[in-house]
């Protein structure tokens, strides 16, 4: 026979503590009253109490089961929601994969079109000799490499304008040199990005890059091998950097002289290339016309090297100036350089919008 304490623990685990406790009390009272005088009415009364308590027990159990079912509903909703989220994520990945594949297919089609246009250009050169490649899209936005460069350069100009504004505020507020150095390094890296972009564009269409069509008309007026002349720019910027120490002045003059010598060497190389190319085109095509054109095409490949060397000279000049100057002077130099290009672009806009005499 189980003890009352055991019954209590068991009944608690089963969630029916109160009815069993009543049964235990009834059992004890029954045992205590064992005299023959115990009436039937007492037993009947206790049986009625037991029946009532049993009904209460069944009611409590039913209520407990109902509560458990209600409690399980939020869990089922969470599980269902997680499953829906997983399915949505799977569909999103499939859509992204399809989009990437579509872009890759479009890129391959664009490459195929460019190759076909290149073949048409070559055929036009040796068949009719009058085919203008400009309308074929081999220059300008028809070339994917050029289109990418134009977009990147547009963002580059916007970022340069923002950096100029930030430099101007920093110099006016007299911030510490350590903070100013961060802005200077950021400005130098920004020009490095431009040279990297131009090197990629030169491979796509070197003639487009050298024509300066990506710059404004006034900027093209000062164009040299797809950019600015470092020596000429030093002449413009040096007065903006005063006062310079005597040692700095000597270093700037030496840098300007060496830049001028390198520019002259590149210009002479370009002149020589033009002469060789002209002689190649007018010479007798003894090896066949296509072989003759292939030789001329090989000569033109040297243009990419010339443009890259010119940009390398520009990059080295900027870096040397940054080493010669103090942090604050370098910041002023970058600000003056940015202002110079901004004014050239503004001058182009004013020139284009100028009033014209009626015809």
PDB file of C-alpha atoms in Angstrom, residues 6-235:
ATOM      1  CA  UNK A   6       3.634   8.922  -2.404  1.00  0.00           C
ATOM      2  CA  UNK A   7       0.052   9.463  -3.509  1.00  0.00           C
ATOM      3  CA  UNK A   8       0.554  13.221  -3.184  1.00  0.00           C
ATOM      4  CA  UNK A   9       3.699  13.228  -5.370  1.00  0.00           C
ATOM      5  CA  UNK A  10       2.092  10.978  -7.961  1.00  0.00           C
ATOM      6  CA  UNK A  11      -1.063  12.993  -8.070  1.00  0.00           C
ATOM      7  CA  UNK A  12       0.906  16.237  -8.545  1.00  0.00           C
ATOM      8  CA  UNK A  13       2.748  14.786 -11.518  1.00  0.00           C
ATOM      9  CA  UNK A  14      -0.563  13.727 -13.044  1.00  0.00           C
ATOM     10  CA  UNK A  15      -2.125  17.135 -12.495  1.00  0.00           C
ATOM     11  CA  UNK A  16      -4.927  15.755 -10.252  1.00  0.00           C
ATOM     12  CA  UNK A  17      -3.767  16.748  -6.803  1.00  0.00           C
ATOM     13  CA  UNK A  18      -7.080  17.958  -5.353  1.00  0.00           C
ATOM     14  CA  UNK A  19      -9.387  14.957  -6.135  1.00  0.00           C
ATOM     15  CA  UNK A  20      -6.921  12.330  -4.888  1.00  0.00           C
ATOM     16  CA  UNK A  21      -6.387  14.333  -1.759  1.00  0.00           C
ATOM     17  CA  UNK A  22     -10.148  14.252  -1.161  1.00  0.00           C
ATOM     18  CA  UNK A  23     -10.241  10.490  -1.749  1.00  0.00           C
ATOM     19  CA  UNK A  24      -7.449  10.066   0.770  1.00  0.00           C
ATOM     20  CA  UNK A  25      -9.339  12.094   3.347  1.00  0.00           C
ATOM     21  CA  UNK A  26     -12.529  10.066   2.733  1.00  0.00           C
ATOM     22  CA  UNK A  27     -10.579   6.793   3.099  1.00  0.00           C
ATOM     23  CA  UNK A  28      -9.065   7.868   6.402  1.00  0.00           C
ATOM     24  CA  UNK A  29     -12.421   9.008   7.812  1.00  0.00           C
ATOM     25  CA  UNK A  30     -13.952   5.738   6.733  1.00  0.00           C
ATOM     26  CA  UNK A  31     -11.268   3.754   8.546  1.00  0.00           C
ATOM     27  CA  UNK A  32     -11.569   5.888  11.657  1.00  0.00           C
ATOM     28  CA  UNK A  33     -15.318   5.322  11.865  1.00  0.00           C
ATOM     29  CA  UNK A  34     -15.507   1.501  11.928  1.00  0.00           C
ATOM     30  CA  UNK A  35     -18.205   1.210  14.582  1.00  0.00           C
ATOM     31  CA  UNK A  36     -21.361  -0.760  13.736  1.00  0.00           C
ATOM     32  CA  UNK A  37     -23.345   2.393  14.348  1.00  0.00           C
ATOM     33  CA  UNK A  38     -22.052   3.943  11.142  1.00  0.00           C
ATOM     34  CA  UNK A  39     -25.124   4.519   9.044  1.00  0.00           C
ATOM     35  CA  UNK A  40     -25.702   3.818   5.423  1.00  0.00           C
ATOM     36  CA  UNK A  41     -26.538   7.469   4.936  1.00  0.00           C
ATOM     37  CA  UNK A  42     -23.000   8.449   5.868  1.00  0.00           C
ATOM     38  CA  UNK A  43     -21.564   6.095   3.289  1.00  0.00           C
ATOM     39  CA  UNK A  44     -23.955   7.310   0.624  1.00  0.00           C
ATOM     40  CA  UNK A  45     -23.099  10.898   1.441  1.00  0.00           C
ATOM     41  CA  UNK A  46     -19.410  10.182   1.122  1.00  0.00           C
ATOM     42  CA  UNK A  47     -20.004   8.323  -2.167  1.00  0.00           C
ATOM     43  CA  UNK A  48     -21.789  11.369  -3.497  1.00  0.00           C
ATOM     44  CA  UNK A  49     -18.847  13.549  -2.497  1.00  0.00           C
ATOM     45  CA  UNK A  50     -16.490  11.150  -4.249  1.00  0.00           C
ATOM     46  CA  UNK A  51     -18.583  11.200  -7.424  1.00  0.00           C
ATOM     47  CA  UNK A  52     -18.624  14.980  -7.354  1.00  0.00           C
ATOM     48  CA  UNK A  53     -14.871  15.170  -6.838  1.00  0.00           C
ATOM     49  CA  UNK A  54     -14.367  12.690  -9.688  1.00  0.00           C
ATOM     50  CA  UNK A  55     -16.397  14.902 -11.983  1.00  0.00           C
ATOM     51  CA  UNK A  56     -14.252  17.809 -10.924  1.00  0.00           C
ATOM     52  CA  UNK A  57     -11.174  15.730 -11.730  1.00  0.00           C
ATOM     53  CA  UNK A  58     -12.433  14.943 -15.223  1.00  0.00           C
ATOM     54  CA  UNK A  59     -13.197  18.615 -15.733  1.00  0.00           C
ATOM     55  CA  UNK A  60      -9.672  19.621 -14.724  1.00  0.00           C
ATOM     56  CA  UNK A  61      -8.145  17.042 -17.042  1.00  0.00           C
ATOM     57  CA  UNK A  62     -10.265  18.239 -19.948  1.00  0.00           C
ATOM     58  CA  UNK A  63      -9.321  21.834 -19.241  1.00  0.00           C
ATOM     59  CA  UNK A  64      -5.606  20.867 -19.114  1.00  0.00           C
ATOM     60  CA  UNK A  65      -5.782  19.066 -22.455  1.00  0.00           C
ATOM     61  CA  UNK A  66      -7.559  22.024 -24.017  1.00  0.00           C
ATOM     62  CA  UNK A  67      -4.883  24.404 -22.674  1.00  0.00           C
ATOM     63  CA  UNK A  68      -2.115  22.194 -24.078  1.00  0.00           C
ATOM     64  CA  UNK A  69      -3.768  22.251 -27.496  1.00  0.00           C
ATOM     65  CA  UNK A  70      -4.060  26.034 -27.370  1.00  0.00           C
ATOM     66  CA  UNK A  71      -0.413  26.331 -26.298  1.00  0.00           C
ATOM     67  CA  UNK A  72       0.694  24.142 -29.195  1.00  0.00           C
ATOM     68  CA  UNK A  73      -0.945  26.432 -31.759  1.00  0.00           C
ATOM     69  CA  UNK A  74       1.681  29.264 -31.566  1.00  0.00           C
ATOM     70  CA  UNK A  75       4.463  26.670 -31.923  1.00  0.00           C
ATOM     71  CA  UNK A  76       2.829  25.290 -35.045  1.00  0.00           C
ATOM     72  CA  UNK A  77       2.532  28.825 -36.434  1.00  0.00           C
ATOM     73  CA  UNK A  78       6.255  29.446 -35.820  1.00  0.00           C
ATOM     74  CA  UNK A  79       7.191  26.180 -37.532  1.00  0.00           C
ATOM     75  CA  UNK A  80       4.941  27.009 -40.465  1.00  0.00           C
ATOM     76  CA  UNK A  81       6.396  30.526 -40.705  1.00  0.00           C
ATOM     77  CA  UNK A  82       9.984  29.185 -40.671  1.00  0.00           C
ATOM     78  CA  UNK A  83       9.115  26.776 -43.462  1.00  0.00           C
ATOM     79  CA  UNK A  84       7.639  29.646 -45.485  1.00  0.00           C
ATOM     80  CA  UNK A  85      10.771  31.741 -44.913  1.00  0.00           C
ATOM     81  CA  UNK A  86      13.008  28.899 -46.068  1.00  0.00           C
ATOM     82  CA  UNK A  87      10.946  28.483 -49.210  1.00  0.00           C
ATOM     83  CA  UNK A  88      11.033  32.232 -49.920  1.00  0.00           C
ATOM     84  CA  UNK A  89      14.816  32.287 -49.445  1.00  0.00           C
ATOM     85  CA  UNK A  90      15.194  29.329 -51.813  1.00  0.00           C
ATOM     86  CA  UNK A  91      13.135  31.077 -54.496  1.00  0.00           C
ATOM     87  CA  UNK A  92      15.136  34.284 -53.992  1.00  0.00           C
ATOM     88  CA  UNK A  93      18.397  32.396 -54.553  1.00  0.00           C
ATOM     89  CA  UNK A  94      16.982  30.847 -57.718  1.00  0.00           C
ATOM     90  CA  UNK A  95      15.908  34.266 -59.023  1.00  0.00           C
ATOM     91  CA  UNK A  96      19.346  35.720 -58.257  1.00  0.00           C
ATOM     92  CA  UNK A  97      21.067  32.828 -60.013  1.00  0.00           C
ATOM     93  CA  UNK A  98      18.853  33.292 -63.068  1.00  0.00           C
ATOM     94  CA  UNK A  99      19.591  37.039 -63.095  1.00  0.00           C
ATOM     95  CA  UNK A 100      23.360  36.458 -62.954  1.00  0.00           C
ATOM     96  CA  UNK A 101      23.101  33.923 -65.769  1.00  0.00           C
ATOM     97  CA  UNK A 102      21.112  36.440 -67.825  1.00  0.00           C
ATOM     98  CA  UNK A 103      23.795  39.085 -67.291  1.00  0.00           C
ATOM     99  CA  UNK A 104      26.503  36.648 -68.336  1.00  0.00           C
ATOM    100  CA  UNK A 105      24.544  35.739 -71.468  1.00  0.00           C
ATOM    101  CA  UNK A 106      24.121  39.429 -72.323  1.00  0.00           C
ATOM    102  CA  UNK A 107      27.841  40.008 -71.835  1.00  0.00           C
ATOM    103  CA  UNK A 108      28.696  37.141 -74.190  1.00  0.00           C
ATOM    104  CA  UNK A 109      26.266  38.492 -76.795  1.00  0.00           C
ATOM    105  CA  UNK A 110      27.822  41.952 -76.503  1.00  0.00           C
ATOM    106  CA  UNK A 111      31.301  40.490 -76.980  1.00  0.00           C
ATOM    107  CA  UNK A 112      30.095  38.610 -80.045  1.00  0.00           C
ATOM    108  CA  UNK A 113      28.599  41.792 -81.521  1.00  0.00           C
ATOM    109  CA  UNK A 114      31.858  43.678 -80.928  1.00  0.00           C
ATOM    110  CA  UNK A 115      33.805  40.942 -82.690  1.00  0.00           C
ATOM    111  CA  UNK A 116      31.422  41.076 -85.644  1.00  0.00           C
ATOM    112  CA  UNK A 117      31.762  44.858 -85.822  1.00  0.00           C
ATOM    113  CA  UNK A 118      35.538  44.539 -85.710  1.00  0.00           C
ATOM    114  CA  UNK A 119      35.450  42.119 -88.652  1.00  0.00           C
ATOM    115  CA  UNK A 120      33.143  44.508 -90.517  1.00  0.00           C
ATOM    116  CA  UNK A 121      35.545  47.374 -89.825  1.00  0.00           C
ATOM    117  CA  UNK A 122      38.509  45.424 -91.176  1.00  0.00           C
ATOM    118  CA  UNK A 123      36.580  44.378 -94.267  1.00  0.00           C
ATOM    119  CA  UNK A 124      35.550  47.972 -94.876  1.00  0.00           C
ATOM    120  CA  UNK A 125      39.161  49.101 -94.602  1.00  0.00           C
ATOM    121  CA  UNK A 126      40.542  46.833 -97.298  1.00  0.00           C
ATOM    122  CA  UNK A 127      37.468  46.587 -99.529  1.00  0.00           C
ATOM    123  CA  UNK A 128      36.180  50.121 -99.783  1.00  0.00           C
ATOM    124  CA  UNK A 129      38.648  52.078 -97.739  1.00  0.00           C
ATOM    125  CA  UNK A 130      35.929  54.586 -96.839  1.00  0.00           C
ATOM    126  CA  UNK A 131      34.222  52.897 -93.915  1.00  0.00           C
ATOM    127  CA  UNK A 132      33.912  55.187 -90.905  1.00  0.00           C
ATOM    128  CA  UNK A 133      34.114  53.097 -87.722  1.00  0.00           C
ATOM    129  CA  UNK A 134      32.636  55.821 -85.564  1.00  0.00           C
ATOM    130  CA  UNK A 135      29.053  54.931 -86.485  1.00  0.00           C
ATOM    131  CA  UNK A 136      29.703  51.241 -85.798  1.00  0.00           C
ATOM    132  CA  UNK A 137      30.097  51.859 -82.106  1.00  0.00           C
ATOM    133  CA  UNK A 138      33.741  50.929 -81.937  1.00  0.00           C
ATOM    134  CA  UNK A 139      34.388  54.279 -80.322  1.00  0.00           C
ATOM    135  CA  UNK A 140      32.235  55.956 -77.722  1.00  0.00           C
ATOM    136  CA  UNK A 141      29.485  54.169 -75.867  1.00  0.00           C
ATOM    137  CA  UNK A 142      29.214  51.267 -78.347  1.00  0.00           C
ATOM    138  CA  UNK A 143      32.287  49.659 -76.772  1.00  0.00           C
ATOM    139  CA  UNK A 144      31.524  47.975 -73.459  1.00  0.00           C
ATOM    140  CA  UNK A 145      34.945  48.890 -72.064  1.00  0.00           C
ATOM    141  CA  UNK A 146      34.449  52.526 -73.020  1.00  0.00           C
ATOM    142  CA  UNK A 147      30.918  52.567 -71.628  1.00  0.00           C
ATOM    143  CA  UNK A 148      32.180  51.217 -68.322  1.00  0.00           C
ATOM    144  CA  UNK A 149      34.928  53.837 -68.251  1.00  0.00           C
ATOM    145  CA  UNK A 150      32.480  56.676 -68.917  1.00  0.00           C
ATOM    146  CA  UNK A 151      30.272  55.546 -66.038  1.00  0.00           C
ATOM    147  CA  UNK A 152      33.233  55.134 -63.689  1.00  0.00           C
ATOM    148  CA  UNK A 153      34.689  58.489 -64.696  1.00  0.00           C
ATOM    149  CA  UNK A 154      31.374  60.213 -64.033  1.00  0.00           C
ATOM    150  CA  UNK A 155      31.384  58.775 -60.498  1.00  0.00           C
ATOM    151  CA  UNK A 156      35.051  59.726 -60.173  1.00  0.00           C
ATOM    152  CA  UNK A 157      34.309  63.393 -60.919  1.00  0.00           C
ATOM    153  CA  UNK A 158      31.457  63.407 -58.395  1.00  0.00           C
ATOM    154  CA  UNK A 159      33.731  61.940 -55.729  1.00  0.00           C
ATOM    155  CA  UNK A 160      36.480  64.436 -56.556  1.00  0.00           C
ATOM    156  CA  UNK A 161      34.034  67.319 -56.083  1.00  0.00           C
ATOM    157  CA  UNK A 162      33.063  65.905 -52.712  1.00  0.00           C
ATOM    158  CA  UNK A 163      36.714  65.526 -51.667  1.00  0.00           C
ATOM    159  CA  UNK A 164      37.511  69.101 -52.748  1.00  0.00           C
ATOM    160  CA  UNK A 165      34.652  70.393 -50.619  1.00  0.00           C
ATOM    161  CA  UNK A 166      35.864  68.323 -47.658  1.00  0.00           C
ATOM    162  CA  UNK A 167      39.460  69.540 -48.075  1.00  0.00           C
ATOM    163  CA  UNK A 168      38.356  73.169 -48.213  1.00  0.00           C
ATOM    164  CA  UNK A 169      36.364  72.845 -44.981  1.00  0.00           C
ATOM    165  CA  UNK A 170      39.250  70.993 -43.284  1.00  0.00           C
ATOM    166  CA  UNK A 171      41.776  73.693 -44.189  1.00  0.00           C
ATOM    167  CA  UNK A 172      39.442  76.468 -43.071  1.00  0.00           C
ATOM    168  CA  UNK A 173      38.777  74.764 -39.736  1.00  0.00           C
ATOM    169  CA  UNK A 174      42.522  74.185 -39.082  1.00  0.00           C
ATOM    170  CA  UNK A 175      42.174  70.501 -38.176  1.00  0.00           C
ATOM    171  CA  UNK A 176      45.171  68.538 -36.919  1.00  0.00           C
ATOM    172  CA  UNK A 177      47.801  67.347 -39.415  1.00  0.00           C
ATOM    173  CA  UNK A 178      47.025  63.713 -38.595  1.00  0.00           C
ATOM    174  CA  UNK A 179      43.415  64.111 -39.715  1.00  0.00           C
ATOM    175  CA  UNK A 180      44.501  66.183 -42.704  1.00  0.00           C
ATOM    176  CA  UNK A 181      46.941  63.453 -43.764  1.00  0.00           C
ATOM    177  CA  UNK A 182      44.019  61.022 -44.032  1.00  0.00           C
ATOM    178  CA  UNK A 183      42.283  63.375 -46.475  1.00  0.00           C
ATOM    179  CA  UNK A 184      45.497  63.842 -48.476  1.00  0.00           C
ATOM    180  CA  UNK A 185      46.067  60.087 -48.768  1.00  0.00           C
ATOM    181  CA  UNK A 186      42.449  59.634 -49.820  1.00  0.00           C
ATOM    182  CA  UNK A 187      42.890  62.289 -52.535  1.00  0.00           C
ATOM    183  CA  UNK A 188      46.071  60.641 -53.830  1.00  0.00           C
ATOM    184  CA  UNK A 189      44.394  57.237 -53.941  1.00  0.00           C
ATOM    185  CA  UNK A 190      41.533  58.809 -55.851  1.00  0.00           C
ATOM    186  CA  UNK A 191      43.930  59.891 -58.632  1.00  0.00           C
ATOM    187  CA  UNK A 192      45.474  56.421 -58.593  1.00  0.00           C
ATOM    188  CA  UNK A 193      41.996  55.026 -59.264  1.00  0.00           C
ATOM    189  CA  UNK A 194      41.726  57.292 -62.311  1.00  0.00           C
ATOM    190  CA  UNK A 195      45.013  56.018 -63.739  1.00  0.00           C
ATOM    191  CA  UNK A 196      43.877  52.434 -63.193  1.00  0.00           C
ATOM    192  CA  UNK A 197      40.574  53.134 -64.983  1.00  0.00           C
ATOM    193  CA  UNK A 198      42.393  54.748 -67.903  1.00  0.00           C
ATOM    194  CA  UNK A 199      44.754  51.782 -68.283  1.00  0.00           C
ATOM    195  CA  UNK A 200      41.756  49.470 -68.611  1.00  0.00           C
ATOM    196  CA  UNK A 201      40.063  51.816 -71.087  1.00  0.00           C
ATOM    197  CA  UNK A 202      43.252  52.060 -73.176  1.00  0.00           C
ATOM    198  CA  UNK A 203      43.074  48.328 -73.797  1.00  0.00           C
ATOM    199  CA  UNK A 204      39.443  48.666 -74.911  1.00  0.00           C
ATOM    200  CA  UNK A 205      39.894  51.705 -77.211  1.00  0.00           C
ATOM    201  CA  UNK A 206      43.098  53.722 -76.998  1.00  0.00           C
ATOM    202  CA  UNK A 207      41.928  56.183 -79.668  1.00  0.00           C
ATOM    203  CA  UNK A 208      38.881  57.094 -77.635  1.00  0.00           C
ATOM    204  CA  UNK A 209      41.074  57.738 -74.597  1.00  0.00           C
ATOM    205  CA  UNK A 210      43.584  59.841 -76.529  1.00  0.00           C
ATOM    206  CA  UNK A 211      40.842  61.866 -78.230  1.00  0.00           C
ATOM    207  CA  UNK A 212      39.736  63.156 -74.842  1.00  0.00           C
ATOM    208  CA  UNK A 213      36.045  62.693 -75.665  1.00  0.00           C
ATOM    209  CA  UNK A 214      35.498  61.774 -72.022  1.00  0.00           C
ATOM    210  CA  UNK A 215      36.620  65.282 -71.004  1.00  0.00           C
ATOM    211  CA  UNK A 216      35.082  68.677 -71.626  1.00  0.00           C
ATOM    212  CA  UNK A 217      36.082  70.759 -74.654  1.00  0.00           C
ATOM    213  CA  UNK A 218      38.284  73.150 -72.644  1.00  0.00           C
ATOM    214  CA  UNK A 219      40.098  70.269 -70.979  1.00  0.00           C
ATOM    215  CA  UNK A 220      40.777  68.763 -74.413  1.00  0.00           C
ATOM    216  CA  UNK A 221      42.473  72.005 -75.395  1.00  0.00           C
ATOM    217  CA  UNK A 222      45.257  71.190 -72.870  1.00  0.00           C
ATOM    218  CA  UNK A 223      45.271  67.470 -73.602  1.00  0.00           C
ATOM    219  CA  UNK A 224      48.549  65.586 -73.998  1.00  0.00           C
ATOM    220  CA  UNK A 225      48.523  61.811 -74.537  1.00  0.00           C
ATOM    221  CA  UNK A 226      45.153  61.411 -72.863  1.00  0.00           C
ATOM    222  CA  UNK A 227      45.779  63.725 -69.909  1.00  0.00           C
ATOM    223  CA  UNK A 228      47.545  66.796 -68.542  1.00  0.00           C
ATOM    224  CA  UNK A 229      51.223  67.668 -68.926  1.00  0.00           C
ATOM    225  CA  UNK A 230      52.828  67.287 -65.476  1.00  0.00           C
ATOM    226  CA  UNK A 231      55.371  70.062 -66.089  1.00  0.00           C
ATOM    227  CA  UNK A 232      52.687  72.553 -67.147  1.00  0.00           C
ATOM    228  CA  UNK A 233      50.535  71.682 -64.171  1.00  0.00           C
ATOM    229  CA  UNK A 234      53.454  72.250 -61.802  1.00  0.00           C
ATOM    230  CA  UNK A 235      53.820  75.747 -63.221  1.00  0.00           C
TER     231      UNK A 235
END
